[in-house]
PDB file of C-alpha atoms in Angstrom:
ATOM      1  CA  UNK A   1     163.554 102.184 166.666  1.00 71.00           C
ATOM      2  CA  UNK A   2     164.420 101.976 163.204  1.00 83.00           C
ATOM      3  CA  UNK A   3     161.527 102.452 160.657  1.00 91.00           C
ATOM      4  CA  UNK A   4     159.896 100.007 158.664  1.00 97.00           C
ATOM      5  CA  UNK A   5     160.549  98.349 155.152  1.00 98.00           C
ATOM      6  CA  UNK A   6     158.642  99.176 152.365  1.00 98.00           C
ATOM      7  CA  UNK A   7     159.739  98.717 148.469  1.00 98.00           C
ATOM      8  CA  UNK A   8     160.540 102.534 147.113  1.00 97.00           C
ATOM      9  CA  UNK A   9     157.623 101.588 144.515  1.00 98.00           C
ATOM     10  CA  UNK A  10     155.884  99.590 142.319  1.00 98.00           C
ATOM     11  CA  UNK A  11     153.175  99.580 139.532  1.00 97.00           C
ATOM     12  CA  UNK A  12     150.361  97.480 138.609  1.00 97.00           C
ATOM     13  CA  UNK A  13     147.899  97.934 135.191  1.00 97.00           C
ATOM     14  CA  UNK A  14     144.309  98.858 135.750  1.00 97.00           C
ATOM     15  CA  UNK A  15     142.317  95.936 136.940  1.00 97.00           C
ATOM     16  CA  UNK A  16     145.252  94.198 138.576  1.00 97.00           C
ATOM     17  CA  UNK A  17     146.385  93.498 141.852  1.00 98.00           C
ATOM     18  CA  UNK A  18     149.429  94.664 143.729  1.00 98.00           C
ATOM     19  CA  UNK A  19     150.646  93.678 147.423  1.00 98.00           C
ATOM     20  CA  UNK A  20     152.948  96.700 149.203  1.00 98.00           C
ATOM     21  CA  UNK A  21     154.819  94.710 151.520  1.00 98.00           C
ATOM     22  CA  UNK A  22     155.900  96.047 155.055  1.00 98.00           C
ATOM     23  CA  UNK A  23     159.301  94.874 157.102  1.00 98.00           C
ATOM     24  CA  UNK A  24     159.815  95.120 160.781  1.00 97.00           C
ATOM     25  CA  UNK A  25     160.364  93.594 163.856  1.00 96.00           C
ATOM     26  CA  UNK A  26     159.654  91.534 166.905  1.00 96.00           C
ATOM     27  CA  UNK A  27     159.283  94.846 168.782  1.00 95.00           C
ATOM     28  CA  UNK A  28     156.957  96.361 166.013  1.00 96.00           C
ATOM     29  CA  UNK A  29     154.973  94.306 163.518  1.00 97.00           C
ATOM     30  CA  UNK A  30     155.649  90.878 164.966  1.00 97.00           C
ATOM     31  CA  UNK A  31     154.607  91.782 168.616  1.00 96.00           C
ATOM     32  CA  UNK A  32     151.320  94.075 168.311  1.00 96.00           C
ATOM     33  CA  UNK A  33     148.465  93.941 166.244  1.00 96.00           C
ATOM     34  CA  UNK A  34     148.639  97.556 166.063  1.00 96.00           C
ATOM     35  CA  UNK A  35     149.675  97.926 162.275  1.00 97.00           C
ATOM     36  CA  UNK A  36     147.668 100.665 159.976  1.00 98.00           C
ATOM     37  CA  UNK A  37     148.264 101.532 156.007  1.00 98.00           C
ATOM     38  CA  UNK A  38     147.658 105.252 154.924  1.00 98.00           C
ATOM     39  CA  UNK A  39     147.314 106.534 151.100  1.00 98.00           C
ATOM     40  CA  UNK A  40     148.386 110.037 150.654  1.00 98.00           C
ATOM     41  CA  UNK A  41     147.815 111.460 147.101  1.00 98.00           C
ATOM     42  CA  UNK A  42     150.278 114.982 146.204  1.00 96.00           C
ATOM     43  CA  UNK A  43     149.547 117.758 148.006  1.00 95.00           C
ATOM     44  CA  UNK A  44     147.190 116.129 150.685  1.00 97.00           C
ATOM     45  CA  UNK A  45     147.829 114.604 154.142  1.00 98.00           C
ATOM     46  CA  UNK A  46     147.589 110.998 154.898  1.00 98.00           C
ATOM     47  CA  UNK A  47     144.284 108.956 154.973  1.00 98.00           C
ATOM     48  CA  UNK A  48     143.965 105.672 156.908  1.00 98.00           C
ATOM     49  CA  UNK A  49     142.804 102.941 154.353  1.00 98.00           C
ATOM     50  CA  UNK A  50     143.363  99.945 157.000  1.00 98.00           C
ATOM     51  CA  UNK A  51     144.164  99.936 160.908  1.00 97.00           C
ATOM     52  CA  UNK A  52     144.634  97.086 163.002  1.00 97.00           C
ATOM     53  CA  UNK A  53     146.546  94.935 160.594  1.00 97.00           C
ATOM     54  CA  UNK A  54     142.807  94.240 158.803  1.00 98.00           C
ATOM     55  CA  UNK A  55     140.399  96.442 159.333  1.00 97.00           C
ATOM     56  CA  UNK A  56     138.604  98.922 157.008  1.00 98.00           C
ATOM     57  CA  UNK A  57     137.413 102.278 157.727  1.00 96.00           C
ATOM     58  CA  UNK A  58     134.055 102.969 156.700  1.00 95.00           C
ATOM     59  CA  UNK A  59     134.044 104.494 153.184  1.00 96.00           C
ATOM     60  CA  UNK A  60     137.135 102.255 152.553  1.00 98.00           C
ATOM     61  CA  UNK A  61     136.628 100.314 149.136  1.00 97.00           C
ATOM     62  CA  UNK A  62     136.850  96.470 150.023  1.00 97.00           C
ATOM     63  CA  UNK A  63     139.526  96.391 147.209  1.00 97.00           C
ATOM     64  CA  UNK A  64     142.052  97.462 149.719  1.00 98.00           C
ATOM     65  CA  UNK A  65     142.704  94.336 152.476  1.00 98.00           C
ATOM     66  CA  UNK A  66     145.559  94.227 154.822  1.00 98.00           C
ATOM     67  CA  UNK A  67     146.862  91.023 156.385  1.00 98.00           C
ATOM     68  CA  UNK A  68     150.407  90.392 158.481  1.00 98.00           C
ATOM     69  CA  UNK A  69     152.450  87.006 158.887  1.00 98.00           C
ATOM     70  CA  UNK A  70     155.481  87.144 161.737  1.00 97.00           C
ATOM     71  CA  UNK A  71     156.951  90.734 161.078  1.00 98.00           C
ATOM     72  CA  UNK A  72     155.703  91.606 157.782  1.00 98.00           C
ATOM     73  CA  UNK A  73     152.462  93.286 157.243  1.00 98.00           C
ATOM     74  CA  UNK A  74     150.966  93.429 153.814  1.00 98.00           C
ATOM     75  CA  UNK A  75     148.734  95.703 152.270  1.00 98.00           C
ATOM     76  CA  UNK A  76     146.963  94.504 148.735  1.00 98.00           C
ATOM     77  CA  UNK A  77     144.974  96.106 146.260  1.00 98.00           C
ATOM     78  CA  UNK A  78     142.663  94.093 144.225  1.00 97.00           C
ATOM     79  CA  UNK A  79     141.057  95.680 140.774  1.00 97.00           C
ATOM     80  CA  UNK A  80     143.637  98.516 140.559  1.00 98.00           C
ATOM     81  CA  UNK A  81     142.091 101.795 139.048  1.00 98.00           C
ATOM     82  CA  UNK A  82     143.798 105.047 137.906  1.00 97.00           C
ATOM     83  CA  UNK A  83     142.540 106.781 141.219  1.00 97.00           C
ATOM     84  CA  UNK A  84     144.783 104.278 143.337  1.00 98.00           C
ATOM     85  CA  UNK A  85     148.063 105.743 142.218  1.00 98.00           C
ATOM     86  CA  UNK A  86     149.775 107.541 145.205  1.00 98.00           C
ATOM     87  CA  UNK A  87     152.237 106.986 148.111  1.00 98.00           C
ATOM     88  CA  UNK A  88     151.616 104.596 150.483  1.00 98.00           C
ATOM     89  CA  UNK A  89     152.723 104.545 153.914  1.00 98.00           C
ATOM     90  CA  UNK A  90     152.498 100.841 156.775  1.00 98.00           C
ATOM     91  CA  UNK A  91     152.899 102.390 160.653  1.00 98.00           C
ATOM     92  CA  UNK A  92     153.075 100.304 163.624  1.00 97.00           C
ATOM     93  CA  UNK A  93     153.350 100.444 167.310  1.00 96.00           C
ATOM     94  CA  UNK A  94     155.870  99.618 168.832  1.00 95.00           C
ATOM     95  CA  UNK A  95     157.521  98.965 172.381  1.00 90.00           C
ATOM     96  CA  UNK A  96     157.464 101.470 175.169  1.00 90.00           C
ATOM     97  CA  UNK A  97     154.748 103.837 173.477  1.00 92.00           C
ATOM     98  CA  UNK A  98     156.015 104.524 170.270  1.00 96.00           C
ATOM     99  CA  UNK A  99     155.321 104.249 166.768  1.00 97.00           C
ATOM    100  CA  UNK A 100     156.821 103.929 163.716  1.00 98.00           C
ATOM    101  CA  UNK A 101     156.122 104.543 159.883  1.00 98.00           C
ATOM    102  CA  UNK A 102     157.757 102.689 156.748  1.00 98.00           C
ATOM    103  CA  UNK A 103     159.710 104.679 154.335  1.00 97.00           C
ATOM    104  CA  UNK A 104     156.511 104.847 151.320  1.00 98.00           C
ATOM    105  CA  UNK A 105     155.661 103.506 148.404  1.00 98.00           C
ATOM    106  CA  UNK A 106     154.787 105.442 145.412  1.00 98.00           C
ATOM    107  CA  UNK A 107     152.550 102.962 143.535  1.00 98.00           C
ATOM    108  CA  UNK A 108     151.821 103.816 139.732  1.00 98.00           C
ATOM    109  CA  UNK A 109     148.951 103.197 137.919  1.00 97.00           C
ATOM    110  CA  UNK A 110     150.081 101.940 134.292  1.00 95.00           C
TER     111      UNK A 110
ATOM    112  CA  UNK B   1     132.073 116.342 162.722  1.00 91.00           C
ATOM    113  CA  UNK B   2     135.446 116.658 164.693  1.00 94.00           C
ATOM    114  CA  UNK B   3     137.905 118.396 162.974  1.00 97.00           C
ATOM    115  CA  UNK B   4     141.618 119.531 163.510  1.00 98.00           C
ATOM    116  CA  UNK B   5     142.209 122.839 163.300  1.00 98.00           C
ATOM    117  CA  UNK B   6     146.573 123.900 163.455  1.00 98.00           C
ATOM    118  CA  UNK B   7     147.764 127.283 164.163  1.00 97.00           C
ATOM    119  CA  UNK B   8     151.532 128.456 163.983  1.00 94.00           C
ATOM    120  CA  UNK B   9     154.106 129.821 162.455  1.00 94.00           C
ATOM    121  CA  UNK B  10     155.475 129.102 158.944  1.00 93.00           C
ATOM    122  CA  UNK B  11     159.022 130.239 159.583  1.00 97.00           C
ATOM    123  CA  UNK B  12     161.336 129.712 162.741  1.00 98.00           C
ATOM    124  CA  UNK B  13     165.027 130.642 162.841  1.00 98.00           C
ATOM    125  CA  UNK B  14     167.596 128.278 163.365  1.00 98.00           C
ATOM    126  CA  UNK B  15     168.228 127.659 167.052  1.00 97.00           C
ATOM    127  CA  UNK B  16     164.731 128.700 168.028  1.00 98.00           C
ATOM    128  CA  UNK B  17     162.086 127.241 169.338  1.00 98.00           C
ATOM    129  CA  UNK B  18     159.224 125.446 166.803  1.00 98.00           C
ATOM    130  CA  UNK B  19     155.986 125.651 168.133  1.00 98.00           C
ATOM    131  CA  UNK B  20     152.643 124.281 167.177  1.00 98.00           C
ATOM    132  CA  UNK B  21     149.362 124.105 168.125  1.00 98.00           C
ATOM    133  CA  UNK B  22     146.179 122.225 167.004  1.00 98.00           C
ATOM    134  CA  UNK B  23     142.786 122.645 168.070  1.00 98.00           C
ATOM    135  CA  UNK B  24     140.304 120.016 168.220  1.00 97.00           C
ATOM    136  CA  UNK B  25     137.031 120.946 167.288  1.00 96.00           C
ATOM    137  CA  UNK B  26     133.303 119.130 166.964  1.00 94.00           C
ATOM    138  CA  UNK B  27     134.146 116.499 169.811  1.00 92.00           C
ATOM    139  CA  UNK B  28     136.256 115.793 173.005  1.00 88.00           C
ATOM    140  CA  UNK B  29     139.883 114.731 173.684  1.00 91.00           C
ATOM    141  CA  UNK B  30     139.099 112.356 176.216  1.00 90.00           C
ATOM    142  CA  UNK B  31     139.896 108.440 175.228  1.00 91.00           C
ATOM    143  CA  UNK B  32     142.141 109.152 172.698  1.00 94.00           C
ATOM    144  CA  UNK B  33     145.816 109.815 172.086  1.00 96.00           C
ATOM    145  CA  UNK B  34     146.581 112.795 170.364  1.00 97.00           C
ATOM    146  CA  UNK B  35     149.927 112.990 167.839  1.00 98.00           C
ATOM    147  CA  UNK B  36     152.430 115.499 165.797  1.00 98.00           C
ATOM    148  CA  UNK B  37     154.072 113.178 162.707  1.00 98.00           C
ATOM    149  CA  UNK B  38     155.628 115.740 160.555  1.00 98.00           C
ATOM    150  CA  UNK B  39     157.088 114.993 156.439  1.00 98.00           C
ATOM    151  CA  UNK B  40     160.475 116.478 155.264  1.00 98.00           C
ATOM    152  CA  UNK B  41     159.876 117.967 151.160  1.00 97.00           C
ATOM    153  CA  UNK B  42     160.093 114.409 149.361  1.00 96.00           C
ATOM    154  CA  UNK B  43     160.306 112.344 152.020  1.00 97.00           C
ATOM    155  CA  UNK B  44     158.573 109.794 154.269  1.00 97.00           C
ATOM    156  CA  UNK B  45     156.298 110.434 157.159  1.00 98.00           C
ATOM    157  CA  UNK B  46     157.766 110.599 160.425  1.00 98.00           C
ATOM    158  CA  UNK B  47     155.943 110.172 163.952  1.00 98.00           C
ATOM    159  CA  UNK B  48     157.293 112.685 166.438  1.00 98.00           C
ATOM    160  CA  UNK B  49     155.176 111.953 169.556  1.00 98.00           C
ATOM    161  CA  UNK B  50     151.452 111.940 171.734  1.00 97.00           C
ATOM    162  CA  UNK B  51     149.996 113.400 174.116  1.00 97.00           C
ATOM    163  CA  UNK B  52     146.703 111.325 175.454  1.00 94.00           C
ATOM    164  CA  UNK B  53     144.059 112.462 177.417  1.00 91.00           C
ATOM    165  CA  UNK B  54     145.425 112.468 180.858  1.00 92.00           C
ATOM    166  CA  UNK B  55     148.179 114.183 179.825  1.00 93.00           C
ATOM    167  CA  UNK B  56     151.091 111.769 179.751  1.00 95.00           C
ATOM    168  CA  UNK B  57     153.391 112.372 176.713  1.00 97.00           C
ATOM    169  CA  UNK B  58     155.981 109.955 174.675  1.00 97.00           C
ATOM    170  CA  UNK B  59     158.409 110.455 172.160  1.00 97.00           C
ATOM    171  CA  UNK B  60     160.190 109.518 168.994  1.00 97.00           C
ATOM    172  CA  UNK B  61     163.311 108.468 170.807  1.00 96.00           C
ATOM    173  CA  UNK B  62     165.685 110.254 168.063  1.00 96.00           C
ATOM    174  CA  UNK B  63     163.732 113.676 168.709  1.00 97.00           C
ATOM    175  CA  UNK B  64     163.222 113.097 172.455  1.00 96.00           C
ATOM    176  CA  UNK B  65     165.751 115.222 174.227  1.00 97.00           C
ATOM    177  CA  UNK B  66     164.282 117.924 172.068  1.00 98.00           C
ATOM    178  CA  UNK B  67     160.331 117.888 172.066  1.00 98.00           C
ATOM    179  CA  UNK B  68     157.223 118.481 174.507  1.00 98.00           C
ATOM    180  CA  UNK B  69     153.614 117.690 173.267  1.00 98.00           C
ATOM    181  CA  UNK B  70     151.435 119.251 175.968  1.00 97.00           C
ATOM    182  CA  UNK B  71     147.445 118.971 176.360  1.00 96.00           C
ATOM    183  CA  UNK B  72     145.280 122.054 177.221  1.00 95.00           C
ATOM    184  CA  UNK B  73     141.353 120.266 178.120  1.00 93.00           C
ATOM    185  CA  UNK B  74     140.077 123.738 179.083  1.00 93.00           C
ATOM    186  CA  UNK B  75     140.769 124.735 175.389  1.00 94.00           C
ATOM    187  CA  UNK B  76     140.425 121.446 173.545  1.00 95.00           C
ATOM    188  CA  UNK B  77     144.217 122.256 172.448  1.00 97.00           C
ATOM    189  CA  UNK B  78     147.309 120.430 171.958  1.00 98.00           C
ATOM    190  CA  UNK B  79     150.771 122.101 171.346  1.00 98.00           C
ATOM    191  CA  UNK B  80     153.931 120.885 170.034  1.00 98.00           C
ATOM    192  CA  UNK B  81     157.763 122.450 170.674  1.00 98.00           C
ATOM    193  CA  UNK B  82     160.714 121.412 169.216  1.00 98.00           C
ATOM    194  CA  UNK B  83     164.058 123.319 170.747  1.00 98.00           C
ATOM    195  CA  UNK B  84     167.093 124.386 168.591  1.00 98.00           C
ATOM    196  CA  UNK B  85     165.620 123.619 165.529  1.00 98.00           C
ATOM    197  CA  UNK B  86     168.065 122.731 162.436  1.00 98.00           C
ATOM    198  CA  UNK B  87     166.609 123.163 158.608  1.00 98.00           C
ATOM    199  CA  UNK B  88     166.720 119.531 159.247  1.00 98.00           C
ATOM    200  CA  UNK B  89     163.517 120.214 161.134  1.00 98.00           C
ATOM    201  CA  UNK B  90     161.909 121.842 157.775  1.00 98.00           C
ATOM    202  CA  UNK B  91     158.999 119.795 156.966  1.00 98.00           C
ATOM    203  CA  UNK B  92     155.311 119.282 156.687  1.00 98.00           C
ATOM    204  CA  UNK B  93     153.869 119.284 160.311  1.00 98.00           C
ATOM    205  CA  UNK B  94     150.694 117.605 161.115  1.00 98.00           C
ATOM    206  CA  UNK B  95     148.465 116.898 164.119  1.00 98.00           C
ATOM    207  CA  UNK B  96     146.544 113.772 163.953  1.00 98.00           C
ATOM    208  CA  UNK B  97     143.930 111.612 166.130  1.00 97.00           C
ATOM    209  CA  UNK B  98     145.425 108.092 167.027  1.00 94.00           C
ATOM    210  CA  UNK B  99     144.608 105.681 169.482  1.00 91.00           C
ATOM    211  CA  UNK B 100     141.183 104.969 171.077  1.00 91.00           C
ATOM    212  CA  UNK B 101     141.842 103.774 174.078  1.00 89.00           C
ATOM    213  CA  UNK B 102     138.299 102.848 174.693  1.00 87.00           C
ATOM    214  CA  UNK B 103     138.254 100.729 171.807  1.00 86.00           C
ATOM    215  CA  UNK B 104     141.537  99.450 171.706  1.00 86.00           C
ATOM    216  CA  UNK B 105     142.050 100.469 167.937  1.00 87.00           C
ATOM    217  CA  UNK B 106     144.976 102.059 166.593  1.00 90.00           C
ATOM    218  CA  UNK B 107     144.747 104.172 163.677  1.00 93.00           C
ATOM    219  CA  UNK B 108     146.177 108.038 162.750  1.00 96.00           C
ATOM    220  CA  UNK B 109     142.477 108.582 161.605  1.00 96.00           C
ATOM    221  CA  UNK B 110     141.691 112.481 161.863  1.00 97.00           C
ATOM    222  CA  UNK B 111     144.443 114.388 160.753  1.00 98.00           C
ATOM    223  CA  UNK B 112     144.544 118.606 160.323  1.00 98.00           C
ATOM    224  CA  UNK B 113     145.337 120.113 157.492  1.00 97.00           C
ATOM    225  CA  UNK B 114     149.425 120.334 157.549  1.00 98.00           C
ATOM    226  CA  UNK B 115     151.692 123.340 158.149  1.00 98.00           C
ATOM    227  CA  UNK B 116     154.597 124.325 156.038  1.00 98.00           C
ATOM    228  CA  UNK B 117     157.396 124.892 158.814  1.00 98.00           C
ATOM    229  CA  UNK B 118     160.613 126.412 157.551  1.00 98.00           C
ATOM    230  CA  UNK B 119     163.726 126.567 159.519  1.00 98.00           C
ATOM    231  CA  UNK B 120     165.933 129.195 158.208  1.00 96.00           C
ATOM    232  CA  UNK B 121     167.487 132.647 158.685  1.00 95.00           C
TER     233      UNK B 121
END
């Protein structure tokens, strides 16, 4: 199972909105609606910011929304603030018990 | 609250056996699948297997002829090991909280705190 697509990174100005974009397959994305985004800031492990393609943990700000159409799952980030820069990972499930994680993206806050 | 609590060591030799072992704390293991994903310095995340609450185990197919997650319910514990380890195995380890099966929701949402494993003589 290869892993997922993700750009290597991208910026956005405070305010803005960005879209990380997430590339897989019939036997990952495309099949389940298993797909969750994680932030992870330097120095700290991952934190779930959506699971189940859309969903928000509580304590979550509603600026962060996750949607997926076919195999790509998209996570976007509306009203970018400094705090927001950091690596983002997408993970799926995928066939026969398994999942698998994009390669990040390290988003910067202009 | 439930909290993660890992436990091992920081430095394995090459050829040896990694080990792991993270103890869940504040709740129960039951309904949920239980994970290692580990991070190489600079890199990516990477999910290495589960163990859920009946005990059955999968793997990462490109790690699989090499790891065993195992479940201990008398000690809310569950242990990773990782055979003839390479310093390609040297990386951030992590034990995490995934799947509710009750629920049907997916999501790495409790995670411990990381261990620095180093494979080297």
């Amino acid at each position: 199972q290869s892993a997922l697509t993700q750009p290597r990174s991208l910026s956005g100005s405070p305010g803005q909105s960005v879209t990380i974009s997430c590339t897989g397959t019939s036997s990952d994305i495309g099949g389940y609606d298993f797909v969750s985004w994680y932030q992870q800031h330097p120095g700290k492990a991952p934190k779930v910011i959506i699971f189940d393609v859309t969903k928000r943990p509580s304590g979550v700000p509603a600026r962060f929304s996750g949607s997926k159409s076919g195999n790509t799952a998209s996570l976007t980030i509306s009203g970018l603030q400094a705090e927001d820069e950091a690596d983002y990972y997408c993970c799926s499930y995928a066939v026969n018990y398994i999942w698998v994680f994009g390669g990040g993206t390290k988003l910067t806050v202009l | 609250q439930v909290q993660l609590q890992q436990s091992g060591p920081g430095l394995v030799k090459p050829a040896e056996t990694l080990s792991l072992t993270c103890t869940v704390s504040g709740g129960s293991i039951s309904r949920y699948y239980w994970n290692f994903i580990r991070q190489p310095p600079g890199e990516g995340l990477e999910w290495i297997g589960y163990v859920d609450y009946s005990g059955t185990s999968n793997y990462n197919p490109s790690l699989k002829s090499r790891v065993t997650i195992s479940l201990d319910m008398s000690k809310s514990q569950f242990s990773l090991k990782l055979t003839s380890a390479t310093a390609a195995d040297t990386a951030v380890y992590y034990c995490a909280r995934g799947f509710d099966d009750s629920r049907g929701q997916d999501a790495f949402d409790l995670w411990g705190q990381g261990t620095v494993i180093t494979v080297s003589a």
